[in-house]
JSON list of C-alpha atoms in Angstrom, two decimals:
[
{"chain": "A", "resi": 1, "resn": "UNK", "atom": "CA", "xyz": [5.78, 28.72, -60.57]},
{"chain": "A", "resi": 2, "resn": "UNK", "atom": "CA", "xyz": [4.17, 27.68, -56.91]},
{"chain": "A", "resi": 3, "resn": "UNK", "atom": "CA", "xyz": [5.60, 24.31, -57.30]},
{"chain": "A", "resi": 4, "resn": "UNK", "atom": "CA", "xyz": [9.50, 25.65, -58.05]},
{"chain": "A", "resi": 5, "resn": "UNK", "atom": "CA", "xyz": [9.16, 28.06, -55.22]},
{"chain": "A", "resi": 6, "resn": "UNK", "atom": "CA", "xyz": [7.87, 25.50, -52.91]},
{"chain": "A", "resi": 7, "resn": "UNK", "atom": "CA", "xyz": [10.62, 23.38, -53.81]},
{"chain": "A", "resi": 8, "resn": "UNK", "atom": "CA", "xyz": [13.54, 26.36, -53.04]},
{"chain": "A", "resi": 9, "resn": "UNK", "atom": "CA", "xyz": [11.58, 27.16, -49.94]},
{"chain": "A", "resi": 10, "resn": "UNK", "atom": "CA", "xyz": [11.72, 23.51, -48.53]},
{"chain": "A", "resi": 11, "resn": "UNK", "atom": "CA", "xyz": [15.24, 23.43, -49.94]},
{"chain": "A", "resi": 12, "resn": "UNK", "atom": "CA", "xyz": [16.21, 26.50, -47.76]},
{"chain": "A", "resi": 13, "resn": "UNK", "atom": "CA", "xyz": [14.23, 24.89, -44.59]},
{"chain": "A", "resi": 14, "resn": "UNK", "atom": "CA", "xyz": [16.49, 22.35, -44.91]},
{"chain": "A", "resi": 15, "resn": "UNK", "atom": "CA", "xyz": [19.64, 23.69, -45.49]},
{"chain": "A", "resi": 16, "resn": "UNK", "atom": "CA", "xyz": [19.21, 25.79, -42.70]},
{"chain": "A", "resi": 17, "resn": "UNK", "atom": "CA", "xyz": [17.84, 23.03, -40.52]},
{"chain": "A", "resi": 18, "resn": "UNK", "atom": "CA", "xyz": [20.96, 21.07, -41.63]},
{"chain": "A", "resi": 19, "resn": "UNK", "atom": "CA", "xyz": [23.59, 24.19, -40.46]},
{"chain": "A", "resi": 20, "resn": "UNK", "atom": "CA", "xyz": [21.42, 24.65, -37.48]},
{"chain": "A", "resi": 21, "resn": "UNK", "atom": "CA", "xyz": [21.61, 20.63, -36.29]},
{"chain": "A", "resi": 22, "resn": "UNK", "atom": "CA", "xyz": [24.71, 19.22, -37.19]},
{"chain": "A", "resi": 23, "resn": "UNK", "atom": "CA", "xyz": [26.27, 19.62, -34.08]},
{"chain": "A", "resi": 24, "resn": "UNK", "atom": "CA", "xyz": [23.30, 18.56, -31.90]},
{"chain": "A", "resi": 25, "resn": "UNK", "atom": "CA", "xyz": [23.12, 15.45, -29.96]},
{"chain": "A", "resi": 26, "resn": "UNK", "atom": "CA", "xyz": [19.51, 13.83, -31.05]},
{"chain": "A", "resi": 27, "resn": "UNK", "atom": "CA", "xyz": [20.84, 9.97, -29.72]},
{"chain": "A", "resi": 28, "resn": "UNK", "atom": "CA", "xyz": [19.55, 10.59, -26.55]},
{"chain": "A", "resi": 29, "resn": "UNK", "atom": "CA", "xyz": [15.99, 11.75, -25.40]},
{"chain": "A", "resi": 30, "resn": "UNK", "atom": "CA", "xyz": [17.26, 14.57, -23.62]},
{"chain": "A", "resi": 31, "resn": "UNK", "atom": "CA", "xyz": [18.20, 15.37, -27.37]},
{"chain": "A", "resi": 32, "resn": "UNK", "atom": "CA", "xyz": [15.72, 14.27, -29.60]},
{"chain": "A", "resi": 33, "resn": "UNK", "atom": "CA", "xyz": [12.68, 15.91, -27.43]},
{"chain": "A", "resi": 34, "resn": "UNK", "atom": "CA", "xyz": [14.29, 18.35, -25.55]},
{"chain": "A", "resi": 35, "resn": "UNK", "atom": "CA", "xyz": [16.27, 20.03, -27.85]},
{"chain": "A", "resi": 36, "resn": "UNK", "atom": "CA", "xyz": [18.50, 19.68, -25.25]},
{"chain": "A", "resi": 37, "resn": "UNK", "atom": "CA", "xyz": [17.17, 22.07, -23.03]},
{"chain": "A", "resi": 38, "resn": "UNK", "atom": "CA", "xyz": [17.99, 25.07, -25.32]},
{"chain": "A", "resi": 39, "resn": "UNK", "atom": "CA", "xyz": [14.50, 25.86, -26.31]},
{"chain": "A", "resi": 40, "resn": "UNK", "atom": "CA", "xyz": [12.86, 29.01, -25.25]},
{"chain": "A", "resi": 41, "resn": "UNK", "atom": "CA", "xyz": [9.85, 29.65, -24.06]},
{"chain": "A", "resi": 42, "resn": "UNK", "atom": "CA", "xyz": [8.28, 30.79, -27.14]},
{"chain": "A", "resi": 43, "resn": "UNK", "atom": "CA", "xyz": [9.58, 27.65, -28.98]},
{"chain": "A", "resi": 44, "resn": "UNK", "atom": "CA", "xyz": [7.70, 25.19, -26.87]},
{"chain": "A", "resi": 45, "resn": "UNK", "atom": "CA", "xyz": [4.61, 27.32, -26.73]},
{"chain": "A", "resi": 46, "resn": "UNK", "atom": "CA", "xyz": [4.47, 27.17, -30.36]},
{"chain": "A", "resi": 47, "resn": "UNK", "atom": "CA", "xyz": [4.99, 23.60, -30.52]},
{"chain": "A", "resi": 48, "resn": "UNK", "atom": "CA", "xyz": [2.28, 23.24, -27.79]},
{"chain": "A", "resi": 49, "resn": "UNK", "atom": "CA", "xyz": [-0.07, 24.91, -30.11]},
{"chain": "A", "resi": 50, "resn": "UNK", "atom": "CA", "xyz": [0.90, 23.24, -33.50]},
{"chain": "A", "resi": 51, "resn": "UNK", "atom": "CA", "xyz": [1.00, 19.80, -31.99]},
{"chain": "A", "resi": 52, "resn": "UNK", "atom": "CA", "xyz": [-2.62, 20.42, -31.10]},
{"chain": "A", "resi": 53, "resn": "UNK", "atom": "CA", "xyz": [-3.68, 21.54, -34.91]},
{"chain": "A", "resi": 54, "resn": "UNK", "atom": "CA", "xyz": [-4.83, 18.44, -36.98]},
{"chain": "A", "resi": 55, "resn": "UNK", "atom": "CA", "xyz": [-6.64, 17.91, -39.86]},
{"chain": "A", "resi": 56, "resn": "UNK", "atom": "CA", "xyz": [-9.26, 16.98, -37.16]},
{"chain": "A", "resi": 57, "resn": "UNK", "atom": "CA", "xyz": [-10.07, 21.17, -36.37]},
{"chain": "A", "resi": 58, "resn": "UNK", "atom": "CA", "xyz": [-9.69, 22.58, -39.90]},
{"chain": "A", "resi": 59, "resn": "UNK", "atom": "CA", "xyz": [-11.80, 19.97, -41.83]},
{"chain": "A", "resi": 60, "resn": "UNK", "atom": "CA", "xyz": [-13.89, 18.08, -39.11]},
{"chain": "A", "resi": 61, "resn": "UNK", "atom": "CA", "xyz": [-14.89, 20.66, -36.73]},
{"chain": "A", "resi": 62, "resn": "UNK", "atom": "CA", "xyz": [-15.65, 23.29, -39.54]},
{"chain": "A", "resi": 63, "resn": "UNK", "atom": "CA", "xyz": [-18.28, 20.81, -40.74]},
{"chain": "A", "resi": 64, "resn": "UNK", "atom": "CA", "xyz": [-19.59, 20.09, -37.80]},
{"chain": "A", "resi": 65, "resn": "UNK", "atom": "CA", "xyz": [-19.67, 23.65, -36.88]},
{"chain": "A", "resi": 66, "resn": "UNK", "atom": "CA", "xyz": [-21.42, 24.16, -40.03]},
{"chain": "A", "resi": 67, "resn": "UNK", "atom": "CA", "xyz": [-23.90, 21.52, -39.89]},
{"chain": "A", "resi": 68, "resn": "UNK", "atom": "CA", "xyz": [-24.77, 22.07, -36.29]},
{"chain": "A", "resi": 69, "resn": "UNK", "atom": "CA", "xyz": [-23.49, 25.15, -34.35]},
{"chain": "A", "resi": 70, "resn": "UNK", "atom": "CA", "xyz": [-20.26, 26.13, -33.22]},
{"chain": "A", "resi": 71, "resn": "UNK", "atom": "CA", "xyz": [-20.30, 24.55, -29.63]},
{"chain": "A", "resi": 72, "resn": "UNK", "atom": "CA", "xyz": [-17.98, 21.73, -30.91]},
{"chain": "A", "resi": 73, "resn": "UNK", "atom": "CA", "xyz": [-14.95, 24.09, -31.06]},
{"chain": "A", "resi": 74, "resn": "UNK", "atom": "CA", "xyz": [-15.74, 24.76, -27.49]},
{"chain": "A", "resi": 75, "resn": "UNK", "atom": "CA", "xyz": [-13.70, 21.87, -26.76]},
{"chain": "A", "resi": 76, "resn": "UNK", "atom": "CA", "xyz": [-10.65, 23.64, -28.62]},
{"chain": "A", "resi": 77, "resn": "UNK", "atom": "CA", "xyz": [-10.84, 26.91, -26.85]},
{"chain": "A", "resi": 78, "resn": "UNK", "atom": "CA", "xyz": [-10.92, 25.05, -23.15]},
{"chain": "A", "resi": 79, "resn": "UNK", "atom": "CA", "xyz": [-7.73, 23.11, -24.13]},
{"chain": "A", "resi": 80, "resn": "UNK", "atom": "CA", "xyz": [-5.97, 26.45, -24.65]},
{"chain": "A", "resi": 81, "resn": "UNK", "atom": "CA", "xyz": [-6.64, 27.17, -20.63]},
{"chain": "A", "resi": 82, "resn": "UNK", "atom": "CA", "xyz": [-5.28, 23.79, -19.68]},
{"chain": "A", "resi": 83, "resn": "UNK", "atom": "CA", "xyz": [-2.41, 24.05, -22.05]},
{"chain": "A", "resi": 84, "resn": "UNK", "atom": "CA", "xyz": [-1.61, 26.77, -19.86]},
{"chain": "A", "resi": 85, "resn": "UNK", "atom": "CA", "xyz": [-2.01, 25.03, -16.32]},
{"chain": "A", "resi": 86, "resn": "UNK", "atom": "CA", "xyz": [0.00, 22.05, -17.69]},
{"chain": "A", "resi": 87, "resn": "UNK", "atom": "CA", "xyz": [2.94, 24.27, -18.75]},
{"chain": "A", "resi": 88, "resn": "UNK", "atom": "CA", "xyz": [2.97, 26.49, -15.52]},
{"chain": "A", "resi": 89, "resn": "UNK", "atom": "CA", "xyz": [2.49, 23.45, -13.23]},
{"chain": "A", "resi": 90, "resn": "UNK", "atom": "CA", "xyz": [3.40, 19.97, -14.63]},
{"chain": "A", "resi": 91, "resn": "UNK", "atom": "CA", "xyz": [6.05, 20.80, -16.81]},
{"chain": "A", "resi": 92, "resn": "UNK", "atom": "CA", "xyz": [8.33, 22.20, -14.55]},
{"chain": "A", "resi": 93, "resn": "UNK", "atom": "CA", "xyz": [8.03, 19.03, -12.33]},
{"chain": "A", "resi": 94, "resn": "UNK", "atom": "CA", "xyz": [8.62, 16.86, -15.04]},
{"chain": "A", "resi": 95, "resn": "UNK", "atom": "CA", "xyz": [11.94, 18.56, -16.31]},
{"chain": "A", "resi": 96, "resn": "UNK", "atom": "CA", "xyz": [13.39, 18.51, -12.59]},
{"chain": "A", "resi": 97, "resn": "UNK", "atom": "CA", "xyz": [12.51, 14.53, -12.64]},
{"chain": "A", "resi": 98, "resn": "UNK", "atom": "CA", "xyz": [14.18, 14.60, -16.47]},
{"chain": "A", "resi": 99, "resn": "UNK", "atom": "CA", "xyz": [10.97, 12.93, -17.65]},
{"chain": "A", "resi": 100, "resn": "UNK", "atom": "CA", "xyz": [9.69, 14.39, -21.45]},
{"chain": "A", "resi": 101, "resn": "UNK", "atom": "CA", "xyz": [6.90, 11.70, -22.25]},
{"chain": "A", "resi": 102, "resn": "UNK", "atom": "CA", "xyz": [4.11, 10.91, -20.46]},
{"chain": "A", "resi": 103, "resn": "UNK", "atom": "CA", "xyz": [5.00, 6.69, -20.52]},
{"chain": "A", "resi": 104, "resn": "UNK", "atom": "CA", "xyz": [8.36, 7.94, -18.93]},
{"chain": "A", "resi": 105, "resn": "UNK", "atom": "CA", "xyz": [6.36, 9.69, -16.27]},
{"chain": "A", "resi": 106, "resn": "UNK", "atom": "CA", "xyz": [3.70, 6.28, -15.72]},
{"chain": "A", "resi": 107, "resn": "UNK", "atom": "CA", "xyz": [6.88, 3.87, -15.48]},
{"chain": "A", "resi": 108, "resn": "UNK", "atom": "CA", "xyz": [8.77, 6.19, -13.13]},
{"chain": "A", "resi": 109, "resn": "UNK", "atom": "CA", "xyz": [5.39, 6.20, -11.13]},
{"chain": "A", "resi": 110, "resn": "UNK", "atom": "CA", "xyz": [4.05, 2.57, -11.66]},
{"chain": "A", "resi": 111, "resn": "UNK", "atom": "CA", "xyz": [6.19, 0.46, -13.23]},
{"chain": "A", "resi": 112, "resn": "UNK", "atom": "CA", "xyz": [7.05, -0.98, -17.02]},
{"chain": "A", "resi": 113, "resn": "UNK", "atom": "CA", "xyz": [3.77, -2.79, -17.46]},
{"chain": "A", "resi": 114, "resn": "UNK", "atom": "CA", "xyz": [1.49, 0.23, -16.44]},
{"chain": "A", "resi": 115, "resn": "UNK", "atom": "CA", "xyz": [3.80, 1.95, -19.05]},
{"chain": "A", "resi": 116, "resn": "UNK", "atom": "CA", "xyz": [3.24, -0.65, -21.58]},
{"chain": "A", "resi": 117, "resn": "UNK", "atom": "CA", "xyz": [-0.18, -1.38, -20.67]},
{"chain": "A", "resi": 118, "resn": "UNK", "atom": "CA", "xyz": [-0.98, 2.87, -21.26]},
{"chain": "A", "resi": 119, "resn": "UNK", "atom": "CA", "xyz": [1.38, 3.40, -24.49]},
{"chain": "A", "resi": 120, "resn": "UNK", "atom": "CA", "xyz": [-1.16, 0.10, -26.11]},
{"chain": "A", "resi": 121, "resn": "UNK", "atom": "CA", "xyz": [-4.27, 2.11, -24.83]},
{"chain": "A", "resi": 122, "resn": "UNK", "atom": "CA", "xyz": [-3.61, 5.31, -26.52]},
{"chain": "A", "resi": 123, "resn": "UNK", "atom": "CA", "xyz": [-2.45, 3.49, -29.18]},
{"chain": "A", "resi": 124, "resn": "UNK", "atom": "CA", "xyz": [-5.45, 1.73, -29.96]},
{"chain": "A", "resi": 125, "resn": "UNK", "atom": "CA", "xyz": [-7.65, 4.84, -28.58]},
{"chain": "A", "resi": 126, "resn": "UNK", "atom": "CA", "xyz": [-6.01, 7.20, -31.43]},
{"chain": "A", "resi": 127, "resn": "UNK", "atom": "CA", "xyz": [-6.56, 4.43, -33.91]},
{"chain": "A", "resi": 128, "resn": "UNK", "atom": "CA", "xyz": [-10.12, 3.52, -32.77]},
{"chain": "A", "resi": 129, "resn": "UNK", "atom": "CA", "xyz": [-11.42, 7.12, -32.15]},
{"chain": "A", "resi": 130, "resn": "UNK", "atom": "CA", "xyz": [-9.21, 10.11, -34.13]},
{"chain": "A", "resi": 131, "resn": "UNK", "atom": "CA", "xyz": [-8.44, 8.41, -37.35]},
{"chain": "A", "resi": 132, "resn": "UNK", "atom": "CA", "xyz": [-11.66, 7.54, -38.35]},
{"chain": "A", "resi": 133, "resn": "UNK", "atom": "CA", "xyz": [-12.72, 10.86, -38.13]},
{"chain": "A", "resi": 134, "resn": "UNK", "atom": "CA", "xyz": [-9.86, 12.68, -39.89]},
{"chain": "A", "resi": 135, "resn": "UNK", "atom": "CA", "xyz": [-10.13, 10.41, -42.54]}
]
């Protein structure tokens, strides 16, 4: 019975999603990330938050929370504060400019290699150091 309505619920999602998208523009990355500038406030709040929520906090930091103390999730509830700042202060700046990615921002500022030189770092730096542990 779970599995049947989890399939009609993920049916619905996407027939809605479907009805919803069909006429959207999502070649562009105006489109694809922006939504094309029809998201409200709420919207990208939300996808602030759940963008932050890994496997990482509910399984890793629980443990460690458990096997030490709970000082590790102060980490989590400092990020909320500069989710904040970054939405009041950056974001605005980077909309005006038309960037949405942070490598957009480095190459407008620096150039393509800085760009390509930061994309391999994170790259390697979320292989290296948050895999591992979610794993």
């Amino acid at each position: 019975m779970v599995f049947i309505s989890f399939l009609l619920f993920t049916a619905f999602v996407g027939v809605v999603t479907y009805f919803k998208t069909k006429d959207s523009n999502l070649s562009t990355s105006e489109g694809y990330f922006l939504g094309g500038r029809s998201l409200t406030g709420g919207v990208i709040a939300g996808s602030l938050l759940l963008t932050n929520l890994s496997a990482v906090n509910f399984v890793g930091m629980s443990a460690q929370a458990y096997s030490a103390n709970m000082s590790v999730m102060g980490w989590e509830v400092g990020s909320g504060i500069t989710l904040v700042l970054v939405a009041l202060f950056l974001i605005p700046r980077y909309l005006k400019q038309g960037i949405s990615t942070i490598p957009e921002f480095i190459e407008s500022r620096f150039g393509r290699g800085a760009k390509n030189l930061i994309t391999f770092l994170y790259m390697f730096g979320f292989i290296a150091n948050t895999l591992p542990i979610v794993l």
